Amino acid sequence: MPVDEAVGSLVAHIREVRPDIVVTHDAYGQLTGHPDHRHTHRMTMLAVTAAGLGQLYPRAGEPWQPGAVHLATHPHSGAAEWGELLGGVGKSVLSVPDAHVTATVDVRPWLDRKWAAILAHRSGVRRERALPAVLARLPGRTRDRVLGTEYYTRVTFAPDAPGGLRRLTG
């Protein structure tokens, strides 16, 4: 799908749902830099910005600007164990300075759902070097420990700047 069409679809969805917060991957593509995750980040950030600008995608509904985007990420301090796990299959870990993390969420109560979602990536579970396969080979307690915390960087949108545009702030 062409970029403009993909962004337009996301803009229409944002304007229809009118979320206060949007969640996506960080610019690295989160942890392993998966190309699909990096692309998702780019499309989401373009759409969130465009959704607040009425001159862009005028047929997609009334402009709506989410107040923030939360980027799923991993801090340097939490990446050591991931580095050991992924280094064994020749992958490196992409992480951010701890100071960039603005929210830490304990997701242990929902690990069964998170694990089911990871297992839904069936082709990834079958490929030896893919993250779902690495996780599937771990003992349950180890897997639960590494999956039990999620980290986010909050990106907010400033009030209207001169000219009606909104500026991203960190």
Short mmCIF file of N, CA and C in Angstrom, two decimals:
data_model
loop_
_atom_site.label_atom_id
_atom_site.label_comp_id
_atom_site.label_asym_id
_atom_site.label_seq_id
_atom_site.Cartn_x
_atom_site.Cartn_y
_atom_site.Cartn_z
N MET A 1 0.85 -1.17 0.00
CA MET A 1 0.00 0.00 0.00
C MET A 1 0.90 1.24 0.00
N PRO A 2 0.62 2.21 -0.85
CA PRO A 2 1.42 3.44 -0.87
C PRO A 2 1.35 4.18 0.48
N VAL A 3 2.43 4.87 0.82
CA VAL A 3 2.53 5.56 2.10
C VAL A 3 1.35 6.51 2.32
N ASP A 4 1.03 7.33 1.34
CA ASP A 4 -0.04 8.31 1.50
C ASP A 4 -1.38 7.63 1.79
N GLU A 5 -1.62 6.52 1.15
CA GLU A 5 -2.87 5.78 1.37
C GLU A 5 -2.89 5.17 2.78
N ALA A 6 -1.76 4.60 3.20
CA ALA A 6 -1.68 4.01 4.54
C ALA A 6 -1.86 5.07 5.61
N VAL A 7 -1.18 6.20 5.46
CA VAL A 7 -1.31 7.28 6.44
C VAL A 7 -2.74 7.80 6.45
N GLY A 8 -3.34 7.96 5.28
CA GLY A 8 -4.72 8.43 5.20
C GLY A 8 -5.69 7.52 5.93
N SER A 9 -5.49 6.21 5.81
CA SER A 9 -6.34 5.25 6.53
C SER A 9 -6.19 5.40 8.04
N LEU A 10 -4.95 5.57 8.49
CA LEU A 10 -4.72 5.76 9.92
C LEU A 10 -5.30 7.10 10.40
N VAL A 11 -5.16 8.14 9.60
CA VAL A 11 -5.73 9.44 9.96
C VAL A 11 -7.24 9.32 10.13
N ALA A 12 -7.91 8.64 9.20
CA ALA A 12 -9.36 8.46 9.30
C ALA A 12 -9.73 7.72 10.58
N HIS A 13 -8.95 6.71 10.92
CA HIS A 13 -9.22 5.94 12.14
C HIS A 13 -9.02 6.81 13.39
N ILE A 14 -7.94 7.56 13.42
CA ILE A 14 -7.67 8.44 14.56
C ILE A 14 -8.79 9.47 14.70
N ARG A 15 -9.21 10.05 13.59
CA ARG A 15 -10.26 11.07 13.66
C ARG A 15 -11.60 10.46 14.06
N GLU A 16 -11.83 9.23 13.71
CA GLU A 16 -13.09 8.58 14.10
C GLU A 16 -13.08 8.19 15.59
N VAL A 17 -12.01 7.58 16.04
CA VAL A 17 -11.92 7.08 17.42
C VAL A 17 -11.61 8.20 18.40
N ARG A 18 -10.81 9.19 17.99
CA ARG A 18 -10.43 10.35 18.80
C ARG A 18 -9.71 9.94 20.10
N PRO A 19 -8.64 9.17 19.99
CA PRO A 19 -7.93 8.73 21.20
C PRO A 19 -7.16 9.88 21.84
N ASP A 20 -7.00 9.81 23.13
CA ASP A 20 -6.14 10.76 23.83
C ASP A 20 -4.68 10.34 23.70
N ILE A 21 -4.45 9.03 23.63
CA ILE A 21 -3.10 8.47 23.56
C ILE A 21 -3.05 7.42 22.45
N VAL A 22 -1.96 7.40 21.72
CA VAL A 22 -1.70 6.38 20.71
C VAL A 22 -0.43 5.65 21.13
N VAL A 23 -0.39 4.34 20.96
CA VAL A 23 0.78 3.53 21.33
C VAL A 23 1.34 2.89 20.06
N THR A 24 2.65 2.97 19.91
CA THR A 24 3.33 2.34 18.76
C THR A 24 4.76 1.97 19.17
N HIS A 25 5.50 1.41 18.26
CA HIS A 25 6.91 1.08 18.50
C HIS A 25 7.76 2.33 18.49
N ASP A 26 8.94 2.26 19.09
CA ASP A 26 9.88 3.37 19.01
C ASP A 26 10.54 3.37 17.63
N ALA A 27 11.35 4.38 17.37
CA ALA A 27 11.96 4.53 16.05
C ALA A 27 12.91 3.39 15.70
N TYR A 28 13.46 2.71 16.71
CA TYR A 28 14.34 1.57 16.46
C TYR A 28 13.57 0.36 15.94
N GLY A 29 12.28 0.34 16.16
CA GLY A 29 11.51 -0.85 15.84
C GLY A 29 11.46 -1.76 17.04
N GLN A 30 11.79 -1.22 18.17
CA GLN A 30 11.70 -1.88 19.47
C GLN A 30 12.55 -3.13 19.56
N LEU A 31 13.53 -3.10 20.37
CA LEU A 31 14.40 -4.21 20.77
C LEU A 31 15.25 -4.79 19.65
N THR A 32 14.64 -5.38 18.62
CA THR A 32 15.43 -6.04 17.58
C THR A 32 15.48 -5.27 16.27
N GLY A 33 14.75 -4.17 16.19
CA GLY A 33 14.75 -3.37 14.97
C GLY A 33 14.05 -4.02 13.80
N HIS A 34 13.01 -4.80 14.08
CA HIS A 34 12.28 -5.47 13.02
C HIS A 34 11.78 -4.43 12.00
N PRO A 35 12.01 -4.65 10.71
CA PRO A 35 11.62 -3.67 9.69
C PRO A 35 10.12 -3.32 9.73
N ASP A 36 9.27 -4.28 10.02
CA ASP A 36 7.83 -4.00 10.10
C ASP A 36 7.53 -3.07 11.27
N HIS A 37 8.25 -3.23 12.38
CA HIS A 37 8.03 -2.38 13.55
C HIS A 37 8.52 -0.96 13.28
N ARG A 38 9.65 -0.83 12.58
CA ARG A 38 10.14 0.51 12.22
C ARG A 38 9.16 1.20 11.27
N HIS A 39 8.63 0.44 10.32
CA HIS A 39 7.66 1.01 9.38
C HIS A 39 6.38 1.42 10.11
N THR A 40 5.93 0.60 11.04
CA THR A 40 4.75 0.92 11.83
C THR A 40 4.97 2.23 12.59
N HIS A 41 6.14 2.40 13.18
CA HIS A 41 6.46 3.64 13.88
C HIS A 41 6.34 4.85 12.94
N ARG A 42 6.96 4.75 11.78
CA ARG A 42 6.95 5.88 10.84
C ARG A 42 5.53 6.22 10.40
N MET A 43 4.74 5.22 10.03
CA MET A 43 3.37 5.46 9.56
C MET A 43 2.51 6.05 10.67
N THR A 44 2.68 5.54 11.88
CA THR A 44 1.89 6.04 13.01
C THR A 44 2.23 7.48 13.33
N MET A 45 3.51 7.81 13.37
CA MET A 45 3.89 9.19 13.70
C MET A 45 3.42 10.16 12.62
N LEU A 46 3.51 9.76 11.35
CA LEU A 46 2.98 10.61 10.28
C LEU A 46 1.48 10.81 10.44
N ALA A 47 0.76 9.74 10.73
CA ALA A 47 -0.70 9.82 10.85
C ALA A 47 -1.13 10.64 12.05
N VAL A 48 -0.47 10.48 13.19
CA VAL A 48 -0.83 11.25 14.38
C VAL A 48 -0.63 12.74 14.11
N THR A 49 0.46 13.09 13.46
CA THR A 49 0.71 14.49 13.13
C THR A 49 -0.34 15.00 12.14
N ALA A 50 -0.59 14.25 11.09
CA ALA A 50 -1.54 14.67 10.05
C ALA A 50 -2.97 14.75 10.56
N ALA A 51 -3.32 13.89 11.51
CA ALA A 51 -4.71 13.85 12.01
C ALA A 51 -5.14 15.18 12.61
N GLY A 52 -4.20 15.96 13.14
CA GLY A 52 -4.53 17.24 13.74
C GLY A 52 -4.52 18.40 12.76
N LEU A 53 -4.17 18.15 11.53
CA LEU A 53 -4.07 19.21 10.53
C LEU A 53 -5.23 19.09 9.54
N GLY A 54 -6.19 20.00 9.63
CA GLY A 54 -7.41 19.92 8.83
C GLY A 54 -7.18 19.96 7.34
N GLN A 55 -6.11 20.58 6.88
CA GLN A 55 -5.87 20.66 5.44
C GLN A 55 -5.38 19.34 4.86
N LEU A 56 -4.91 18.45 5.72
CA LEU A 56 -4.46 17.14 5.26
C LEU A 56 -5.58 16.14 5.42
N TYR A 57 -5.84 15.37 4.40
CA TYR A 57 -6.88 14.34 4.40
C TYR A 57 -8.24 14.91 4.83
N PRO A 58 -8.71 15.95 4.14
CA PRO A 58 -9.96 16.61 4.56
C PRO A 58 -11.18 15.68 4.51
N ARG A 59 -11.15 14.65 3.70
CA ARG A 59 -12.29 13.72 3.62
C ARG A 59 -12.27 12.67 4.73
N ALA A 60 -11.23 12.70 5.56
CA ALA A 60 -11.07 11.69 6.61
C ALA A 60 -11.73 12.08 7.93
N GLY A 61 -12.53 13.14 7.93
CA GLY A 61 -13.21 13.55 9.14
C GLY A 61 -12.63 14.82 9.73
N GLU A 62 -13.24 15.24 10.82
CA GLU A 62 -12.80 16.46 11.51
C GLU A 62 -11.43 16.23 12.16
N PRO A 63 -10.55 17.22 12.09
CA PRO A 63 -9.23 17.06 12.68
C PRO A 63 -9.31 16.66 14.16
N TRP A 64 -8.37 15.83 14.56
CA TRP A 64 -8.24 15.42 15.96
C TRP A 64 -6.78 15.19 16.25
N GLN A 65 -6.30 15.77 17.33
CA GLN A 65 -4.90 15.60 17.71
C GLN A 65 -4.81 14.86 19.03
N PRO A 66 -4.34 13.60 19.00
CA PRO A 66 -4.10 12.92 20.28
C PRO A 66 -3.13 13.74 21.12
N GLY A 67 -3.28 13.66 22.42
CA GLY A 67 -2.41 14.43 23.30
C GLY A 67 -1.00 13.87 23.41
N ALA A 68 -0.85 12.57 23.16
CA ALA A 68 0.47 11.96 23.32
C ALA A 68 0.55 10.66 22.53
N VAL A 69 1.78 10.29 22.24
CA VAL A 69 2.10 8.99 21.67
C VAL A 69 3.05 8.33 22.66
N HIS A 70 2.78 7.07 22.98
CA HIS A 70 3.68 6.30 23.83
C HIS A 70 4.43 5.31 22.95
N LEU A 71 5.74 5.44 22.94
CA LEU A 71 6.60 4.59 22.11
C LEU A 71 7.11 3.42 22.94
N ALA A 72 6.74 2.21 22.55
CA ALA A 72 7.22 1.01 23.24
C ALA A 72 8.72 0.88 22.98
N THR A 73 9.48 0.69 24.05
CA THR A 73 10.94 0.71 23.94
C THR A 73 11.54 -0.19 25.01
N HIS A 74 12.85 -0.20 25.12
CA HIS A 74 13.56 -0.91 26.18
C HIS A 74 14.72 -0.03 26.65
N PRO A 75 14.86 0.15 27.97
CA PRO A 75 15.98 0.94 28.48
C PRO A 75 17.27 0.11 28.49
N HIS A 76 18.39 0.81 28.46
CA HIS A 76 19.68 0.12 28.55
C HIS A 76 19.73 -0.82 29.75
N SER A 77 19.22 -0.34 30.91
CA SER A 77 19.32 -1.15 32.13
C SER A 77 18.48 -2.42 32.06
N GLY A 78 17.45 -2.45 31.24
CA GLY A 78 16.61 -3.63 31.14
C GLY A 78 16.94 -4.50 29.94
N ALA A 79 17.99 -4.14 29.21
CA ALA A 79 18.29 -4.85 27.97
C ALA A 79 19.36 -5.92 28.11
N ALA A 80 20.03 -5.99 29.25
CA ALA A 80 21.14 -6.94 29.40
C ALA A 80 20.69 -8.37 29.18
N GLU A 81 19.62 -8.78 29.84
CA GLU A 81 19.15 -10.16 29.69
C GLU A 81 18.70 -10.44 28.25
N TRP A 82 18.06 -9.44 27.63
CA TRP A 82 17.66 -9.60 26.23
C TRP A 82 18.89 -9.78 25.36
N GLY A 83 19.96 -9.04 25.67
CA GLY A 83 21.19 -9.15 24.89
C GLY A 83 21.76 -10.55 24.95
N GLU A 84 21.73 -11.16 26.13
CA GLU A 84 22.22 -12.53 26.27
C GLU A 84 21.36 -13.50 25.46
N LEU A 85 20.05 -13.32 25.54
CA LEU A 85 19.13 -14.22 24.82
C LEU A 85 19.27 -14.10 23.31
N LEU A 86 19.32 -12.88 22.83
CA LEU A 86 19.35 -12.65 21.39
C LEU A 86 20.75 -12.78 20.80
N GLY A 87 21.77 -12.50 21.62
CA GLY A 87 23.14 -12.67 21.15
C GLY A 87 23.43 -14.11 20.75
N GLY A 88 22.75 -15.06 21.41
CA GLY A 88 22.92 -16.47 21.09
C GLY A 88 22.45 -16.85 19.70
N VAL A 89 21.60 -16.01 19.08
CA VAL A 89 21.14 -16.28 17.72
C VAL A 89 21.65 -15.19 16.76
N GLY A 90 22.70 -14.48 17.18
CA GLY A 90 23.35 -13.52 16.30
C GLY A 90 22.61 -12.21 16.12
N LYS A 91 21.75 -11.85 17.08
CA LYS A 91 21.03 -10.58 16.98
C LYS A 91 21.52 -9.62 18.04
N SER A 92 21.46 -8.35 17.72
CA SER A 92 21.81 -7.33 18.70
C SER A 92 20.52 -6.72 19.25
N VAL A 93 20.65 -6.01 20.35
CA VAL A 93 19.51 -5.40 21.03
C VAL A 93 19.61 -3.89 20.90
N LEU A 94 18.52 -3.27 20.55
CA LEU A 94 18.45 -1.82 20.44
C LEU A 94 17.70 -1.28 21.65
N SER A 95 18.35 -0.42 22.41
CA SER A 95 17.74 0.12 23.62
C SER A 95 18.03 1.61 23.70
N VAL A 96 17.35 2.27 24.62
CA VAL A 96 17.49 3.71 24.79
C VAL A 96 18.06 4.02 26.18
N PRO A 97 18.65 5.20 26.36
CA PRO A 97 19.09 5.58 27.71
C PRO A 97 17.90 5.51 28.68
N ASP A 98 18.18 5.09 29.89
CA ASP A 98 17.12 4.95 30.89
C ASP A 98 16.31 6.24 31.06
N ALA A 99 16.96 7.38 30.94
CA ALA A 99 16.28 8.66 31.11
C ALA A 99 15.18 8.90 30.07
N HIS A 100 15.23 8.19 28.96
CA HIS A 100 14.20 8.34 27.91
C HIS A 100 12.90 7.63 28.27
N VAL A 101 12.97 6.70 29.18
CA VAL A 101 11.77 5.93 29.57
C VAL A 101 10.94 6.77 30.52
N THR A 102 9.69 7.01 30.15
CA THR A 102 8.81 7.84 30.97
C THR A 102 7.72 7.02 31.66
N ALA A 103 7.55 5.76 31.29
CA ALA A 103 6.56 4.90 31.94
C ALA A 103 7.05 3.46 31.92
N THR A 104 6.87 2.80 33.04
CA THR A 104 7.19 1.38 33.19
C THR A 104 5.91 0.71 33.65
N VAL A 105 5.50 -0.36 32.95
CA VAL A 105 4.23 -1.00 33.24
C VAL A 105 4.46 -2.48 33.57
N ASP A 106 3.95 -2.90 34.71
CA ASP A 106 3.98 -4.31 35.10
C ASP A 106 2.81 -5.00 34.38
N VAL A 107 3.12 -5.86 33.41
CA VAL A 107 2.07 -6.53 32.63
C VAL A 107 1.91 -8.00 33.00
N ARG A 108 2.49 -8.40 34.13
CA ARG A 108 2.39 -9.80 34.54
C ARG A 108 0.95 -10.31 34.64
N PRO A 109 -0.03 -9.50 35.07
CA PRO A 109 -1.40 -10.02 35.12
C PRO A 109 -1.96 -10.40 33.74
N TRP A 110 -1.35 -9.92 32.68
CA TRP A 110 -1.85 -10.19 31.32
C TRP A 110 -0.87 -11.01 30.49
N LEU A 111 0.09 -11.67 31.14
CA LEU A 111 1.10 -12.43 30.39
C LEU A 111 0.50 -13.54 29.53
N ASP A 112 -0.57 -14.15 29.97
CA ASP A 112 -1.18 -15.21 29.15
C ASP A 112 -1.65 -14.63 27.82
N ARG A 113 -2.22 -13.45 27.84
CA ARG A 113 -2.68 -12.81 26.59
C ARG A 113 -1.50 -12.35 25.74
N LYS A 114 -0.49 -11.79 26.40
CA LYS A 114 0.70 -11.33 25.66
C LYS A 114 1.39 -12.51 25.00
N TRP A 115 1.53 -13.61 25.72
CA TRP A 115 2.19 -14.79 25.17
C TRP A 115 1.37 -15.36 24.02
N ALA A 116 0.05 -15.38 24.14
CA ALA A 116 -0.81 -15.86 23.04
C ALA A 116 -0.63 -14.98 21.80
N ALA A 117 -0.51 -13.68 22.00
CA ALA A 117 -0.30 -12.77 20.86
C ALA A 117 1.04 -13.03 20.19
N ILE A 118 2.08 -13.29 20.99
CA ILE A 118 3.40 -13.59 20.42
C ILE A 118 3.35 -14.90 19.65
N LEU A 119 2.69 -15.91 20.21
CA LEU A 119 2.58 -17.20 19.52
C LEU A 119 1.76 -17.12 18.23
N ALA A 120 0.92 -16.09 18.12
CA ALA A 120 0.15 -15.91 16.89
C ALA A 120 1.05 -15.58 15.70
N HIS A 121 2.27 -15.18 15.96
CA HIS A 121 3.27 -14.97 14.89
C HIS A 121 3.86 -16.34 14.54
N ARG A 122 3.05 -17.17 13.96
CA ARG A 122 3.43 -18.57 13.71
C ARG A 122 4.72 -18.73 12.92
N SER A 123 4.90 -17.91 11.90
CA SER A 123 6.13 -18.05 11.11
C SER A 123 7.35 -17.67 11.96
N GLY A 124 7.20 -16.71 12.87
CA GLY A 124 8.29 -16.33 13.75
C GLY A 124 8.65 -17.41 14.76
N VAL A 125 7.66 -18.15 15.20
CA VAL A 125 7.91 -19.23 16.15
C VAL A 125 8.69 -20.36 15.47
N ARG A 126 8.48 -20.53 14.17
CA ARG A 126 9.15 -21.61 13.43
C ARG A 126 10.57 -21.24 12.99
N ARG A 127 10.89 -19.94 12.94
CA ARG A 127 12.24 -19.53 12.50
C ARG A 127 13.16 -19.43 13.71
N GLU A 128 14.22 -20.16 13.70
CA GLU A 128 15.11 -20.30 14.86
C GLU A 128 15.61 -18.98 15.43
N ARG A 129 15.94 -18.01 14.57
CA ARG A 129 16.53 -16.75 15.03
C ARG A 129 15.49 -15.70 15.38
N ALA A 130 14.23 -15.92 15.07
CA ALA A 130 13.19 -14.92 15.33
C ALA A 130 12.90 -14.84 16.83
N LEU A 131 12.55 -13.65 17.30
CA LEU A 131 12.29 -13.45 18.72
C LEU A 131 11.21 -14.38 19.27
N PRO A 132 10.07 -14.60 18.58
CA PRO A 132 9.09 -15.54 19.13
C PRO A 132 9.67 -16.94 19.35
N ALA A 133 10.54 -17.39 18.46
CA ALA A 133 11.15 -18.71 18.61
C ALA A 133 12.11 -18.74 19.80
N VAL A 134 12.89 -17.68 19.97
CA VAL A 134 13.80 -17.59 21.11
C VAL A 134 13.00 -17.66 22.40
N LEU A 135 11.91 -16.90 22.45
CA LEU A 135 11.07 -16.89 23.65
C LEU A 135 10.42 -18.26 23.89
N ALA A 136 10.01 -18.93 22.83
CA ALA A 136 9.34 -20.23 22.96
C ALA A 136 10.28 -21.28 23.55
N ARG A 137 11.58 -21.12 23.36
CA ARG A 137 12.54 -22.10 23.88
C ARG A 137 12.91 -21.85 25.35
N LEU A 138 12.49 -20.72 25.90
CA LEU A 138 12.85 -20.39 27.28
C LEU A 138 11.97 -21.14 28.27
N PRO A 139 12.53 -21.42 29.45
CA PRO A 139 11.67 -21.93 30.53
C PRO A 139 10.61 -20.87 30.85
N GLY A 140 9.44 -21.31 31.24
CA GLY A 140 8.32 -20.40 31.50
C GLY A 140 8.64 -19.26 32.45
N ARG A 141 9.36 -19.56 33.54
CA ARG A 141 9.68 -18.50 34.51
C ARG A 141 10.58 -17.43 33.91
N THR A 142 11.55 -17.85 33.12
CA THR A 142 12.45 -16.88 32.48
C THR A 142 11.67 -16.04 31.48
N ARG A 143 10.86 -16.69 30.68
CA ARG A 143 10.05 -15.98 29.69
C ARG A 143 9.13 -14.97 30.39
N ASP A 144 8.48 -15.38 31.46
CA ASP A 144 7.58 -14.48 32.18
C ASP A 144 8.35 -13.28 32.75
N ARG A 145 9.57 -13.52 33.21
CA ARG A 145 10.37 -12.43 33.78
C ARG A 145 10.72 -11.40 32.70
N VAL A 146 11.18 -11.86 31.54
CA VAL A 146 11.59 -10.89 30.51
C VAL A 146 10.40 -10.21 29.85
N LEU A 147 9.24 -10.87 29.84
CA LEU A 147 8.06 -10.27 29.21
C LEU A 147 7.19 -9.49 30.20
N GLY A 148 7.48 -9.57 31.49
CA GLY A 148 6.59 -9.03 32.50
C GLY A 148 6.57 -7.53 32.68
N THR A 149 7.52 -6.83 32.07
CA THR A 149 7.58 -5.37 32.20
C THR A 149 7.65 -4.76 30.80
N GLU A 150 6.88 -3.71 30.60
CA GLU A 150 6.94 -2.96 29.34
C GLU A 150 7.36 -1.53 29.65
N TYR A 151 8.07 -0.93 28.71
CA TYR A 151 8.63 0.41 28.88
C TYR A 151 8.16 1.30 27.74
N TYR A 152 7.94 2.57 28.08
CA TYR A 152 7.44 3.51 27.08
C TYR A 152 8.12 4.87 27.21
N THR A 153 8.26 5.53 26.08
CA THR A 153 8.69 6.92 26.03
C THR A 153 7.49 7.73 25.54
N ARG A 154 7.12 8.74 26.32
CA ARG A 154 5.96 9.57 25.98
C ARG A 154 6.41 10.74 25.12
N VAL A 155 5.74 10.93 23.99
CA VAL A 155 5.95 12.07 23.12
C VAL A 155 4.65 12.85 23.14
N THR A 156 4.73 14.13 23.52
CA THR A 156 3.51 14.93 23.61
C THR A 156 3.45 15.95 22.49
N PHE A 157 2.28 16.49 22.32
CA PHE A 157 2.05 17.51 21.31
C PHE A 157 1.78 18.82 22.02
N ALA A 158 2.50 19.86 21.62
CA ALA A 158 2.36 21.17 22.25
C ALA A 158 1.06 21.83 21.80
N PRO A 159 0.57 22.78 22.56
CA PRO A 159 -0.59 23.54 22.12
C PRO A 159 -0.30 24.19 20.76
N ASP A 160 -1.35 24.66 20.14
CA ASP A 160 -1.19 25.26 18.81
C ASP A 160 -0.04 26.24 18.76
N ALA A 161 0.80 26.03 17.80
CA ALA A 161 1.91 26.94 17.53
C ALA A 161 1.42 27.97 16.51
N PRO A 162 2.15 29.04 16.30
CA PRO A 162 1.73 30.02 15.29
C PRO A 162 1.48 29.33 13.95
N GLY A 163 0.43 29.74 13.27
CA GLY A 163 0.10 29.16 11.97
C GLY A 163 -0.77 27.93 12.07
N GLY A 164 -1.16 27.53 13.27
CA GLY A 164 -2.08 26.41 13.42
C GLY A 164 -1.41 25.05 13.40
N LEU A 165 -0.09 24.99 13.31
CA LEU A 165 0.60 23.70 13.34
C LEU A 165 0.92 23.34 14.77
N ARG A 166 1.09 22.07 15.02
CA ARG A 166 1.46 21.61 16.35
C ARG A 166 2.90 21.10 16.28
N ARG A 167 3.67 21.45 17.27
CA ARG A 167 5.06 21.03 17.30
C ARG A 167 5.21 19.84 18.23
N LEU A 168 6.03 18.88 17.83
CA LEU A 168 6.35 17.76 18.72
C LEU A 168 7.31 18.23 19.78
N THR A 169 7.08 17.80 21.01
CA THR A 169 8.02 18.09 22.09
C THR A 169 8.35 16.79 22.77
N GLY A 170 9.49 16.73 23.42
CA GLY A 170 9.88 15.49 24.09
C GLY A 170 9.52 15.49 25.54
#
